[in-house]
């Protein structure tokens, strides 16, 4: 059974940084994504970044390119999301998720993800 546990959220001021961690257990091969999603109050969860473990291919949404960095520690089966230059509009609950890689698929589609962490809150104040 795949399990994901996030950590590293918190409260920072505008321009600050946080590093989110996602510890992954139970995966049996490398044909999957680990994605980071965020959810604003009253809205649906949306993709932020992902890494395809099989090749290391990395994906970002435009609004976080140059500010957020996704990476993976293979030895520890942990995926990180480094959040830099944080803005108030980044305030959200952040989730990591494991998703099946499908050739030609959309890494942003929530339907591709089958296991989710519990979420961690990121709050950016001005």
Backbone as XML, in Angstrom:
<?xml version="1.0"?>
<chain id="A" units="angstrom">
  <residue number="1" name="UNK">
    <atom name="N" x="0.843" y="-1.186" z="0.000"/>
    <atom name="CA" x="0.000" y="0.000" z="0.000"/>
    <atom name="C" x="0.887" y="1.247" z="0.000"/>
  </residue>
  <residue number="2" name="UNK">
    <atom name="N" x="0.621" y="2.143" z="-0.939"/>
    <atom name="CA" x="1.419" y="3.358" z="-1.045"/>
    <atom name="C" x="0.964" y="4.360" z="0.016"/>
  </residue>
  <residue number="3" name="UNK">
    <atom name="N" x="1.926" y="4.913" z="0.705"/>
    <atom name="CA" x="1.621" y="5.943" z="1.697"/>
    <atom name="C" x="2.553" y="7.124" z="1.492"/>
  </residue>
  <residue number="4" name="UNK">
    <atom name="N" x="2.017" y="8.308" z="1.708"/>
    <atom name="CA" x="2.786" y="9.536" z="1.587"/>
    <atom name="C" x="2.554" y="10.380" z="2.825"/>
  </residue>
  <residue number="5" name="UNK">
    <atom name="N" x="3.625" y="10.930" z="3.353"/>
    <atom name="CA" x="3.537" y="11.766" z="4.544"/>
    <atom name="C" x="4.284" y="13.060" z="4.270"/>
  </residue>
  <residue number="6" name="UNK">
    <atom name="N" x="3.530" y="14.179" z="4.341"/>
    <atom name="CA" x="4.145" y="15.479" z="4.107"/>
    <atom name="C" x="4.612" y="16.087" z="5.424"/>
  </residue>
  <residue number="7" name="UNK">
    <atom name="N" x="5.578" y="16.971" z="5.291"/>
    <atom name="CA" x="6.004" y="17.785" z="6.424"/>
    <atom name="C" x="6.638" y="19.052" z="5.876"/>
  </residue>
  <residue number="8" name="UNK">
    <atom name="N" x="6.835" y="20.031" z="6.763"/>
    <atom name="CA" x="7.592" y="21.211" z="6.375"/>
    <atom name="C" x="6.794" y="22.472" z="6.137"/>
  </residue>
  <residue number="9" name="UNK">
    <atom name="N" x="5.492" y="22.420" z="6.280"/>
    <atom name="CA" x="4.717" y="23.638" z="6.114"/>
    <atom name="C" x="4.958" y="24.598" z="7.265"/>
  </residue>
  <residue number="10" name="UNK">
    <atom name="N" x="4.370" y="25.785" z="7.155"/>
    <atom name="CA" x="4.510" y="26.763" z="8.222"/>
    <atom name="C" x="4.075" y="28.140" z="7.775"/>
  </residue>
  <residue number="11" name="UNK">
    <atom name="N" x="4.428" y="29.118" z="8.578"/>
    <atom name="CA" x="4.077" y="30.506" z="8.289"/>
    <atom name="C" x="5.340" y="31.307" z="8.042"/>
  </residue>
  <residue number="12" name="UNK">
    <atom name="N" x="5.336" y="32.073" z="6.962"/>
    <atom name="CA" x="6.484" y="32.906" z="6.622"/>
    <atom name="C" x="5.977" y="34.245" z="6.108"/>
  </residue>
  <residue number="13" name="UNK">
    <atom name="N" x="6.875" y="35.189" z="6.037"/>
    <atom name="CA" x="6.534" y="36.484" z="5.456"/>
    <atom name="C" x="6.813" y="36.478" z="3.956"/>
  </residue>
  <residue number="14" name="UNK">
    <atom name="N" x="6.274" y="37.464" z="3.297"/>
    <atom name="CA" x="6.477" y="37.601" z="1.851"/>
    <atom name="C" x="7.978" y="37.580" z="1.536"/>
  </residue>
  <residue number="15" name="UNK">
    <atom name="N" x="8.314" y="36.806" z="0.523"/>
    <atom name="CA" x="9.705" y="36.684" z="0.134"/>
    <atom name="C" x="10.450" y="35.570" z="0.829"/>
  </residue>
  <residue number="16" name="UNK">
    <atom name="N" x="9.809" y="34.962" z="1.817"/>
    <atom name="CA" x="10.454" y="33.895" z="2.570"/>
    <atom name="C" x="10.468" y="32.575" z="1.825"/>
  </residue>
  <residue number="17" name="UNK">
    <atom name="N" x="11.018" y="31.565" z="2.498"/>
    <atom name="CA" x="11.172" y="30.242" z="1.897"/>
    <atom name="C" x="10.717" y="29.161" z="2.858"/>
  </residue>
  <residue number="18" name="UNK">
    <atom name="N" x="10.276" y="28.069" z="2.283"/>
    <atom name="CA" x="9.952" y="26.859" z="3.030"/>
    <atom name="C" x="10.362" y="25.664" z="2.178"/>
  </residue>
  <residue number="19" name="UNK">
    <atom name="N" x="10.642" y="24.551" z="2.836"/>
    <atom name="CA" x="10.869" y="23.312" z="2.107"/>
    <atom name="C" x="9.890" y="22.264" z="2.599"/>
  </residue>
  <residue number="20" name="UNK">
    <atom name="N" x="9.105" y="21.784" z="1.675"/>
    <atom name="CA" x="8.146" y="20.729" z="1.982"/>
    <atom name="C" x="8.765" y="19.380" z="1.636"/>
  </residue>
  <residue number="21" name="UNK">
    <atom name="N" x="8.471" y="18.388" z="2.468"/>
    <atom name="CA" x="8.972" y="17.033" z="2.237"/>
    <atom name="C" x="7.807" y="16.071" z="2.093"/>
  </residue>
  <residue number="22" name="UNK">
    <atom name="N" x="8.017" y="15.061" z="1.275"/>
    <atom name="CA" x="7.006" y="14.024" z="1.077"/>
    <atom name="C" x="7.715" y="12.678" z="1.131"/>
  </residue>
  <residue number="23" name="UNK">
    <atom name="N" x="7.522" y="11.962" z="2.212"/>
    <atom name="CA" x="8.116" y="10.640" z="2.359"/>
    <atom name="C" x="7.183" y="9.596" z="1.753"/>
  </residue>
  <residue number="24" name="UNK">
    <atom name="N" x="7.723" y="8.796" z="0.847"/>
    <atom name="CA" x="6.910" y="7.843" z="0.081"/>
    <atom name="C" x="7.301" y="6.421" z="0.460"/>
  </residue>
  <residue number="25" name="UNK">
    <atom name="N" x="6.326" y="5.610" z="0.787"/>
    <atom name="CA" x="6.593" y="4.197" z="1.064"/>
    <atom name="C" x="5.603" y="3.336" z="0.287"/>
  </residue>
  <residue number="26" name="UNK">
    <atom name="N" x="6.044" y="2.106" z="-0.021"/>
    <atom name="CA" x="5.153" y="1.134" z="-0.627"/>
    <atom name="C" x="5.171" y="1.073" z="-2.139"/>
  </residue>
  <residue number="27" name="UNK">
    <atom name="N" x="5.996" y="1.887" z="-2.805"/>
    <atom name="CA" x="6.052" y="1.824" z="-4.263"/>
    <atom name="C" x="6.876" y="0.610" z="-4.687"/>
  </residue>
  <residue number="28" name="UNK">
    <atom name="N" x="6.450" y="-0.050" z="-5.769"/>
    <atom name="CA" x="7.130" y="-1.264" z="-6.193"/>
    <atom name="C" x="7.882" y="-1.093" z="-7.506"/>
  </residue>
  <residue number="29" name="UNK">
    <atom name="N" x="7.696" y="0.027" z="-8.202"/>
    <atom name="CA" x="8.476" y="0.285" z="-9.407"/>
    <atom name="C" x="8.657" y="1.787" z="-9.547"/>
  </residue>
  <residue number="30" name="UNK">
    <atom name="N" x="9.227" y="2.247" z="-10.670"/>
    <atom name="CA" x="9.504" y="3.667" z="-10.858"/>
    <atom name="C" x="8.570" y="4.336" z="-11.854"/>
  </residue>
  <residue number="31" name="UNK">
    <atom name="N" x="7.522" y="3.657" z="-12.263"/>
    <atom name="CA" x="6.660" y="4.199" z="-13.305"/>
    <atom name="C" x="5.531" y="5.044" z="-12.706"/>
  </residue>
  <residue number="32" name="UNK">
    <atom name="N" x="5.922" y="6.085" z="-11.986"/>
    <atom name="CA" x="4.920" y="6.914" z="-11.353"/>
    <atom name="C" x="5.424" y="8.341" z="-11.204"/>
  </residue>
  <residue number="33" name="UNK">
    <atom name="N" x="4.475" y="9.212" z="-11.037"/>
    <atom name="CA" x="4.763" y="10.608" z="-10.697"/>
    <atom name="C" x="4.654" y="10.762" z="-9.173"/>
  </residue>
  <residue number="34" name="UNK">
    <atom name="N" x="5.389" y="11.700" z="-8.656"/>
    <atom name="CA" x="5.057" y="12.313" z="-7.376"/>
    <atom name="C" x="4.730" y="13.760" z="-7.689"/>
  </residue>
  <residue number="35" name="UNK">
    <atom name="N" x="3.533" y="14.131" z="-7.381"/>
    <atom name="CA" x="3.088" y="15.485" z="-7.663"/>
    <atom name="C" x="2.833" y="16.264" z="-6.387"/>
  </residue>
  <residue number="36" name="UNK">
    <atom name="N" x="2.983" y="17.560" z="-6.503"/>
    <atom name="CA" x="2.580" y="18.465" z="-5.420"/>
    <atom name="C" x="1.380" y="19.260" z="-5.928"/>
  </residue>
  <residue number="37" name="UNK">
    <atom name="N" x="0.370" y="19.294" z="-5.100"/>
    <atom name="CA" x="-0.850" y="20.038" z="-5.391"/>
    <atom name="C" x="-1.069" y="21.039" z="-4.269"/>
  </residue>
  <residue number="38" name="UNK">
    <atom name="N" x="-1.880" y="22.034" z="-4.546"/>
    <atom name="CA" x="-2.278" y="22.943" z="-3.481"/>
    <atom name="C" x="-3.766" y="23.250" z="-3.614"/>
  </residue>
  <residue number="39" name="UNK">
    <atom name="N" x="-4.330" y="23.572" z="-2.472"/>
    <atom name="CA" x="-5.763" y="23.833" z="-2.426"/>
    <atom name="C" x="-6.015" y="25.112" z="-1.644"/>
  </residue>
  <residue number="40" name="UNK">
    <atom name="N" x="-6.643" y="26.059" z="-2.326"/>
    <atom name="CA" x="-7.057" y="27.297" z="-1.673"/>
    <atom name="C" x="-8.429" y="27.068" z="-1.060"/>
  </residue>
  <residue number="41" name="UNK">
    <atom name="N" x="-8.773" y="27.809" z="-0.004"/>
    <atom name="CA" x="-10.091" y="27.632" z="0.628"/>
    <atom name="C" x="-11.221" y="27.775" z="-0.376"/>
  </residue>
  <residue number="42" name="UNK">
    <atom name="N" x="-12.108" y="26.810" z="-0.372"/>
    <atom name="CA" x="-13.269" y="26.867" z="-1.246"/>
    <atom name="C" x="-13.013" y="26.486" z="-2.684"/>
  </residue>
  <residue number="43" name="UNK">
    <atom name="N" x="-11.791" y="26.058" z="-2.993"/>
    <atom name="CA" x="-11.473" y="25.709" z="-4.371"/>
    <atom name="C" x="-11.001" y="24.267" z="-4.459"/>
  </residue>
  <residue number="44" name="UNK">
    <atom name="N" x="-10.914" y="23.757" z="-5.670"/>
    <atom name="CA" x="-10.435" y="22.398" z="-5.842"/>
    <atom name="C" x="-8.917" y="22.357" z="-5.799"/>
  </residue>
  <residue number="45" name="UNK">
    <atom name="N" x="-8.401" y="21.170" z="-5.562"/>
    <atom name="CA" x="-6.966" y="20.972" z="-5.514"/>
    <atom name="C" x="-6.380" y="21.076" z="-6.926"/>
  </residue>
  <residue number="46" name="UNK">
    <atom name="N" x="-5.273" y="21.809" z="-7.052"/>
    <atom name="CA" x="-4.652" y="21.985" z="-8.359"/>
    <atom name="C" x="-3.167" y="21.655" z="-8.313"/>
  </residue>
  <residue number="47" name="UNK">
    <atom name="N" x="-2.668" y="21.144" z="-9.410"/>
    <atom name="CA" x="-1.263" y="20.745" z="-9.492"/>
    <atom name="C" x="-0.337" y="21.952" z="-9.467"/>
  </residue>
  <residue number="48" name="UNK">
    <atom name="N" x="0.803" y="21.757" z="-8.863"/>
    <atom name="CA" x="1.839" y="22.791" z="-8.787"/>
    <atom name="C" x="3.107" y="22.318" z="-9.500"/>
  </residue>
  <residue number="49" name="UNK">
    <atom name="N" x="3.533" y="21.099" z="-9.193"/>
    <atom name="CA" x="4.769" y="20.559" z="-9.755"/>
    <atom name="C" x="4.713" y="19.044" z="-9.646"/>
  </residue>
  <residue number="50" name="UNK">
    <atom name="N" x="5.522" y="18.388" z="-10.447"/>
    <atom name="CA" x="5.593" y="16.934" z="-10.367"/>
    <atom name="C" x="6.943" y="16.461" z="-10.876"/>
  </residue>
  <residue number="51" name="UNK">
    <atom name="N" x="7.293" y="15.267" z="-10.455"/>
    <atom name="CA" x="8.488" y="14.608" z="-10.966"/>
    <atom name="C" x="8.104" y="13.194" z="-11.378"/>
  </residue>
  <residue number="52" name="UNK">
    <atom name="N" x="8.527" y="12.795" z="-12.583"/>
    <atom name="CA" x="8.326" y="11.431" z="-13.028"/>
    <atom name="C" x="9.538" y="10.638" z="-12.568"/>
  </residue>
  <residue number="53" name="UNK">
    <atom name="N" x="9.335" y="9.739" z="-11.657"/>
    <atom name="CA" x="10.436" y="9.049" z="-11.007"/>
    <atom name="C" x="11.235" y="8.205" z="-12.007"/>
  </residue>
  <residue number="54" name="UNK">
    <atom name="N" x="10.582" y="7.661" z="-13.013"/>
    <atom name="CA" x="11.264" y="6.802" z="-13.965"/>
    <atom name="C" x="12.429" y="7.466" z="-14.676"/>
  </residue>
  <residue number="55" name="UNK">
    <atom name="N" x="12.267" y="8.748" z="-15.020"/>
    <atom name="CA" x="13.319" y="9.439" z="-15.782"/>
    <atom name="C" x="13.843" y="10.683" z="-15.081"/>
  </residue>
  <residue number="56" name="UNK">
    <atom name="N" x="13.142" y="11.137" z="-14.048"/>
    <atom name="CA" x="13.509" y="12.391" z="-13.398"/>
    <atom name="C" x="12.933" y="13.620" z="-14.074"/>
  </residue>
  <residue number="57" name="UNK">
    <atom name="N" x="12.091" y="13.423" z="-15.085"/>
    <atom name="CA" x="11.479" y="14.581" z="-15.750"/>
    <atom name="C" x="10.679" y="15.387" z="-14.737"/>
  </residue>
  <residue number="58" name="UNK">
    <atom name="N" x="10.805" y="16.712" z="-14.836"/>
    <atom name="CA" x="10.182" y="17.618" z="-13.871"/>
    <atom name="C" x="9.211" y="18.540" z="-14.588"/>
  </residue>
  <residue number="59" name="UNK">
    <atom name="N" x="8.129" y="18.860" z="-13.909"/>
    <atom name="CA" x="7.071" y="19.695" z="-14.463"/>
    <atom name="C" x="6.685" y="20.747" z="-13.431"/>
  </residue>
  <residue number="60" name="UNK">
    <atom name="N" x="6.346" y="21.942" z="-13.939"/>
    <atom name="CA" x="5.862" y="23.028" z="-13.085"/>
    <atom name="C" x="4.722" y="23.743" z="-13.785"/>
  </residue>
  <residue number="61" name="UNK">
    <atom name="N" x="3.851" y="24.332" z="-12.985"/>
    <atom name="CA" x="2.918" y="25.285" z="-13.569"/>
    <atom name="C" x="3.657" y="26.618" z="-13.727"/>
  </residue>
  <residue number="62" name="UNK">
    <atom name="N" x="3.168" y="27.444" z="-14.630"/>
    <atom name="CA" x="3.896" y="28.674" z="-14.972"/>
    <atom name="C" x="4.082" y="29.607" z="-13.783"/>
  </residue>
  <residue number="63" name="UNK">
    <atom name="N" x="3.099" y="29.685" z="-12.924"/>
    <atom name="CA" x="3.148" y="30.682" z="-11.848"/>
    <atom name="C" x="4.199" y="30.387" z="-10.782"/>
  </residue>
  <residue number="64" name="UNK">
    <atom name="N" x="4.760" y="29.192" z="-10.790"/>
    <atom name="CA" x="5.776" y="28.875" z="-9.781"/>
    <atom name="C" x="7.154" y="28.638" z="-10.389"/>
  </residue>
  <residue number="65" name="UNK">
    <atom name="N" x="7.253" y="28.658" z="-11.707"/>
    <atom name="CA" x="8.554" y="28.452" z="-12.350"/>
    <atom name="C" x="9.533" y="29.531" z="-11.894"/>
  </residue>
  <residue number="66" name="UNK">
    <atom name="N" x="10.729" y="29.103" z="-11.537"/>
    <atom name="CA" x="11.740" y="30.031" z="-11.054"/>
    <atom name="C" x="11.649" y="30.308" z="-9.567"/>
  </residue>
  <residue number="67" name="UNK">
    <atom name="N" x="10.562" y="29.907" z="-8.927"/>
    <atom name="CA" x="10.410" y="30.119" z="-7.482"/>
    <atom name="C" x="10.363" y="28.797" z="-6.720"/>
  </residue>
  <residue number="68" name="UNK">
    <atom name="N" x="9.730" y="27.803" z="-7.272"/>
    <atom name="CA" x="9.602" y="26.502" z="-6.623"/>
    <atom name="C" x="10.511" y="25.500" z="-7.331"/>
  </residue>
  <residue number="69" name="UNK">
    <atom name="N" x="11.061" y="24.585" z="-6.550"/>
    <atom name="CA" x="11.909" y="23.542" z="-7.117"/>
    <atom name="C" x="11.520" y="22.202" z="-6.521"/>
  </residue>
  <residue number="70" name="UNK">
    <atom name="N" x="11.238" y="21.244" z="-7.393"/>
    <atom name="CA" x="10.937" y="19.896" z="-6.941"/>
    <atom name="C" x="12.181" y="19.041" z="-7.130"/>
  </residue>
  <residue number="71" name="UNK">
    <atom name="N" x="12.442" y="18.176" z="-6.164"/>
    <atom name="CA" x="13.613" y="17.314" z="-6.239"/>
    <atom name="C" x="13.324" y="16.019" z="-5.495"/>
  </residue>
  <residue number="72" name="UNK">
    <atom name="N" x="14.201" y="15.052" z="-5.682"/>
    <atom name="CA" x="13.983" y="13.749" z="-5.071"/>
    <atom name="C" x="15.280" y="13.228" z="-4.483"/>
  </residue>
  <residue number="73" name="UNK">
    <atom name="N" x="15.192" y="12.696" z="-3.292"/>
    <atom name="CA" x="16.291" y="11.983" z="-2.654"/>
    <atom name="C" x="15.999" y="10.502" z="-2.839"/>
  </residue>
  <residue number="74" name="UNK">
    <atom name="N" x="16.686" y="9.879" z="-3.804"/>
    <atom name="CA" x="16.393" y="8.481" z="-4.121"/>
    <atom name="C" x="16.632" y="7.550" z="-2.937"/>
  </residue>
  <residue number="75" name="UNK">
    <atom name="N" x="17.692" y="7.829" z="-2.206"/>
    <atom name="CA" x="18.046" y="6.930" z="-1.106"/>
    <atom name="C" x="16.993" y="6.939" z="-0.003"/>
  </residue>
  <residue number="76" name="UNK">
    <atom name="N" x="16.342" y="8.080" z="0.147"/>
    <atom name="CA" x="15.374" y="8.209" z="1.240"/>
    <atom name="C" x="13.932" y="8.128" z="0.755"/>
  </residue>
  <residue number="77" name="UNK">
    <atom name="N" x="13.743" y="7.928" z="-0.556"/>
    <atom name="CA" x="12.377" y="7.887" z="-1.102"/>
    <atom name="C" x="11.569" y="9.090" z="-0.638"/>
  </residue>
  <residue number="78" name="UNK">
    <atom name="N" x="12.181" y="10.233" z="-0.737"/>
    <atom name="CA" x="11.541" y="11.476" z="-0.314"/>
    <atom name="C" x="11.601" y="12.473" z="-1.459"/>
  </residue>
  <residue number="79" name="UNK">
    <atom name="N" x="10.504" y="13.150" z="-1.669"/>
    <atom name="CA" x="10.425" y="14.204" z="-2.675"/>
    <atom name="C" x="10.252" y="15.527" z="-1.951"/>
  </residue>
  <residue number="80" name="UNK">
    <atom name="N" x="10.973" y="16.528" z="-2.406"/>
    <atom name="CA" x="10.950" y="17.834" z="-1.769"/>
    <atom name="C" x="10.325" y="18.858" z="-2.708"/>
  </residue>
  <residue number="81" name="UNK">
    <atom name="N" x="9.731" y="19.863" z="-2.114"/>
    <atom name="CA" x="9.310" y="21.033" z="-2.874"/>
    <atom name="C" x="9.864" y="22.250" z="-2.141"/>
  </residue>
  <residue number="82" name="UNK">
    <atom name="N" x="10.865" y="22.867" z="-2.740"/>
    <atom name="CA" x="11.453" y="24.079" z="-2.185"/>
    <atom name="C" x="10.648" y="25.273" z="-2.673"/>
  </residue>
  <residue number="83" name="UNK">
    <atom name="N" x="10.150" y="26.029" z="-1.741"/>
    <atom name="CA" x="9.333" y="27.200" z="-2.057"/>
    <atom name="C" x="10.127" y="28.454" z="-1.726"/>
  </residue>
  <residue number="84" name="UNK">
    <atom name="N" x="10.488" y="29.223" z="-2.733"/>
    <atom name="CA" x="11.225" y="30.467" z="-2.540"/>
    <atom name="C" x="10.403" y="31.652" z="-3.026"/>
  </residue>
  <residue number="85" name="UNK">
    <atom name="N" x="10.800" y="32.827" z="-2.587"/>
    <atom name="CA" x="10.132" y="34.072" z="-3.010"/>
    <atom name="C" x="8.621" y="33.949" z="-2.849"/>
  </residue>
  <residue number="86" name="UNK">
    <atom name="N" x="8.212" y="33.506" z="-1.686"/>
    <atom name="CA" x="6.800" y="33.224" z="-1.462"/>
    <atom name="C" x="5.961" y="34.493" z="-1.475"/>
  </residue>
  <residue number="87" name="UNK">
    <atom name="N" x="4.757" y="34.343" z="-1.985"/>
    <atom name="CA" x="3.804" y="35.439" z="-2.105"/>
    <atom name="C" x="2.547" y="35.081" z="-1.308"/>
  </residue>
  <residue number="88" name="UNK">
    <atom name="N" x="1.767" y="36.084" z="-0.923"/>
    <atom name="CA" x="0.519" y="35.776" z="-0.201"/>
    <atom name="C" x="-0.391" y="34.830" z="-0.972"/>
  </residue>
  <residue number="89" name="UNK">
    <atom name="N" x="-0.363" y="34.918" z="-2.295"/>
    <atom name="CA" x="-1.228" y="34.048" z="-3.099"/>
    <atom name="C" x="-0.746" y="32.601" z="-3.143"/>
  </residue>
  <residue number="90" name="UNK">
    <atom name="N" x="0.398" y="32.319" z="-2.537"/>
    <atom name="CA" x="0.840" y="30.926" z="-2.394"/>
    <atom name="C" x="0.243" y="30.268" z="-1.153"/>
  </residue>
  <residue number="91" name="UNK">
    <atom name="N" x="-0.435" y="31.052" z="-0.332"/>
    <atom name="CA" x="-1.050" y="30.504" z="0.870"/>
    <atom name="C" x="-2.085" y="29.451" z="0.499"/>
  </residue>
  <residue number="92" name="UNK">
    <atom name="N" x="-1.904" y="28.239" z="1.019"/>
    <atom name="CA" x="-2.768" y="27.121" z="0.663"/>
    <atom name="C" x="-2.369" y="25.913" z="1.488"/>
  </residue>
  <residue number="93" name="UNK">
    <atom name="N" x="-3.174" y="24.875" z="1.395"/>
    <atom name="CA" x="-2.770" y="23.575" z="1.905"/>
    <atom name="C" x="-2.109" y="22.819" z="0.758"/>
  </residue>
  <residue number="94" name="UNK">
    <atom name="N" x="-0.925" y="22.314" z="1.014"/>
    <atom name="CA" x="-0.147" y="21.622" z="-0.019"/>
    <atom name="C" x="-0.193" y="20.118" z="0.247"/>
  </residue>
  <residue number="95" name="UNK">
    <atom name="N" x="-0.422" y="19.374" z="-0.825"/>
    <atom name="CA" x="-0.512" y="17.923" z="-0.757"/>
    <atom name="C" x="0.483" y="17.301" z="-1.727"/>
  </residue>
  <residue number="96" name="UNK">
    <atom name="N" x="1.085" y="16.206" z="-1.326"/>
    <atom name="CA" x="1.802" y="15.415" z="-2.313"/>
    <atom name="C" x="0.956" y="14.189" z="-2.636"/>
  </residue>
  <residue number="97" name="UNK">
    <atom name="N" x="1.197" y="13.647" z="-3.821"/>
    <atom name="CA" x="0.382" y="12.540" z="-4.296"/>
    <atom name="C" x="1.211" y="11.664" z="-5.230"/>
  </residue>
  <residue number="98" name="UNK">
    <atom name="N" x="0.873" y="10.393" z="-5.248"/>
    <atom name="CA" x="1.499" y="9.441" z="-6.164"/>
    <atom name="C" x="0.539" y="9.147" z="-7.297"/>
  </residue>
  <residue number="99" name="UNK">
    <atom name="N" x="1.043" y="9.208" z="-8.512"/>
    <atom name="CA" x="0.197" y="9.016" z="-9.676"/>
    <atom name="C" x="0.812" y="8.079" z="-10.693"/>
  </residue>
  <residue number="100" name="UNK">
    <atom name="N" x="-0.020" y="7.369" z="-11.399"/>
    <atom name="CA" x="0.445" y="6.460" z="-12.434"/>
    <atom name="C" x="0.900" y="7.239" z="-13.653"/>
  </residue>
  <residue number="101" name="UNK">
    <atom name="N" x="2.123" y="6.964" z="-14.095"/>
    <atom name="CA" x="2.588" y="7.604" z="-15.321"/>
    <atom name="C" x="1.913" y="6.946" z="-16.516"/>
  </residue>
  <residue number="102" name="UNK">
    <atom name="N" x="1.371" y="7.777" z="-17.383"/>
    <atom name="CA" x="0.765" y="7.307" z="-18.625"/>
    <atom name="C" x="1.378" y="8.105" z="-19.759"/>
  </residue>
  <residue number="103" name="UNK">
    <atom name="N" x="1.935" y="7.423" z="-20.739"/>
    <atom name="CA" x="2.553" y="8.121" z="-21.866"/>
    <atom name="C" x="1.508" y="9.010" z="-22.533"/>
  </residue>
  <residue number="104" name="UNK">
    <atom name="N" x="1.837" y="10.288" z="-22.690"/>
    <atom name="CA" x="0.904" y="11.226" z="-23.295"/>
    <atom name="C" x="-0.120" y="11.776" z="-22.337"/>
  </residue>
  <residue number="105" name="UNK">
    <atom name="N" x="-0.040" y="11.342" z="-21.090"/>
    <atom name="CA" x="-1.001" y="11.816" z="-20.103"/>
    <atom name="C" x="-0.655" y="13.200" z="-19.591"/>
  </residue>
  <residue number="106" name="UNK">
    <atom name="N" x="-1.524" y="13.733" z="-18.780"/>
    <atom name="CA" x="-1.366" y="15.078" z="-18.235"/>
    <atom name="C" x="-0.997" y="14.962" z="-16.767"/>
  </residue>
  <residue number="107" name="UNK">
    <atom name="N" x="0.224" y="15.377" z="-16.445"/>
    <atom name="CA" x="0.688" y="15.264" z="-15.068"/>
    <atom name="C" x="-0.163" y="16.084" z="-14.101"/>
  </residue>
  <residue number="108" name="UNK">
    <atom name="N" x="-0.897" y="17.066" z="-14.633"/>
    <atom name="CA" x="-1.689" y="17.933" z="-13.758"/>
    <atom name="C" x="-3.057" y="17.339" z="-13.406"/>
  </residue>
  <residue number="109" name="UNK">
    <atom name="N" x="-3.437" y="16.280" z="-14.054"/>
    <atom name="CA" x="-4.784" y="15.737" z="-13.856"/>
    <atom name="C" x="-4.872" y="14.982" z="-12.540"/>
  </residue>
  <residue number="110" name="UNK">
    <atom name="N" x="-5.775" y="15.450" z="-11.678"/>
    <atom name="CA" x="-5.921" y="14.782" z="-10.375"/>
    <atom name="C" x="-6.340" y="13.325" z="-10.535"/>
  </residue>
  <residue number="111" name="UNK">
    <atom name="N" x="-7.028" y="13.030" z="-11.614"/>
    <atom name="CA" x="-7.516" y="11.664" z="-11.825"/>
    <atom name="C" x="-6.386" y="10.658" z="-11.982"/>
  </residue>
  <residue number="112" name="UNK">
    <atom name="N" x="-5.178" y="11.136" z="-12.294"/>
    <atom name="CA" x="-4.045" y="10.221" z="-12.455"/>
    <atom name="C" x="-3.406" y="9.851" z="-11.121"/>
  </residue>
  <residue number="113" name="UNK">
    <atom name="N" x="-3.802" y="10.502" z="-10.060"/>
    <atom name="CA" x="-3.165" y="10.297" z="-8.760"/>
    <atom name="C" x="-4.060" y="9.439" z="-7.880"/>
  </residue>
  <residue number="114" name="UNK">
    <atom name="N" x="-3.472" y="8.430" z="-7.287"/>
    <atom name="CA" x="-4.266" y="7.445" z="-6.555"/>
    <atom name="C" x="-3.967" y="7.387" z="-5.070"/>
  </residue>
  <residue number="115" name="UNK">
    <atom name="N" x="-2.948" y="8.081" z="-4.626"/>
    <atom name="CA" x="-2.642" y="8.071" z="-3.201"/>
    <atom name="C" x="-2.181" y="9.462" z="-2.810"/>
  </residue>
  <residue number="116" name="UNK">
    <atom name="N" x="-2.710" y="9.951" z="-1.700"/>
    <atom name="CA" x="-2.475" y="11.330" z="-1.280"/>
    <atom name="C" x="-1.968" y="11.377" z="0.154"/>
  </residue>
  <residue number="117" name="UNK">
    <atom name="N" x="-1.144" y="12.391" z="0.405"/>
    <atom name="CA" x="-0.751" y="12.667" z="1.772"/>
    <atom name="C" x="-1.839" y="13.448" z="2.492"/>
  </residue>
  <residue number="118" name="UNK">
    <atom name="N" x="-1.562" y="13.770" z="3.726"/>
    <atom name="CA" x="-2.568" y="14.403" z="4.578"/>
    <atom name="C" x="-2.616" y="15.918" z="4.398"/>
  </residue>
  <residue number="119" name="UNK">
    <atom name="N" x="-1.626" y="16.484" z="3.757"/>
    <atom name="CA" x="-1.591" y="17.918" z="3.531"/>
    <atom name="C" x="-0.796" y="18.658" z="4.587"/>
  </residue>
  <residue number="120" name="UNK">
    <atom name="N" x="-0.216" y="19.767" z="4.172"/>
    <atom name="CA" x="0.516" y="20.626" z="5.094"/>
    <atom name="C" x="0.222" y="22.080" z="4.722"/>
  </residue>
  <residue number="121" name="UNK">
    <atom name="N" x="-0.019" y="22.899" z="5.725"/>
    <atom name="CA" x="-0.436" y="24.275" z="5.499"/>
    <atom name="C" x="0.764" y="25.189" z="5.291"/>
  </residue>
  <residue number="122" name="UNK">
    <atom name="N" x="0.667" y="26.022" z="4.268"/>
    <atom name="CA" x="1.644" y="27.075" z="4.017"/>
    <atom name="C" x="0.902" y="28.406" z="4.076"/>
  </residue>
  <residue number="123" name="UNK">
    <atom name="N" x="1.372" y="29.296" z="4.927"/>
    <atom name="CA" x="0.753" y="30.607" z="5.081"/>
    <atom name="C" x="1.809" y="31.675" z="4.871"/>
  </residue>
  <residue number="124" name="UNK">
    <atom name="N" x="1.533" y="32.593" z="3.943"/>
    <atom name="CA" x="2.464" y="33.672" z="3.624"/>
    <atom name="C" x="1.786" y="34.993" z="3.960"/>
  </residue>
  <residue number="125" name="UNK">
    <atom name="N" x="2.395" y="35.740" z="4.846"/>
    <atom name="CA" x="1.797" y="36.992" z="5.280"/>
    <atom name="C" x="2.613" y="38.173" z="4.780"/>
  </residue>
  <residue number="126" name="UNK">
    <atom name="N" x="1.900" y="39.269" z="4.551"/>
    <atom name="CA" x="2.575" y="40.480" z="4.037"/>
    <atom name="C" x="2.897" y="41.438" z="5.159"/>
  </residue>
</chain>
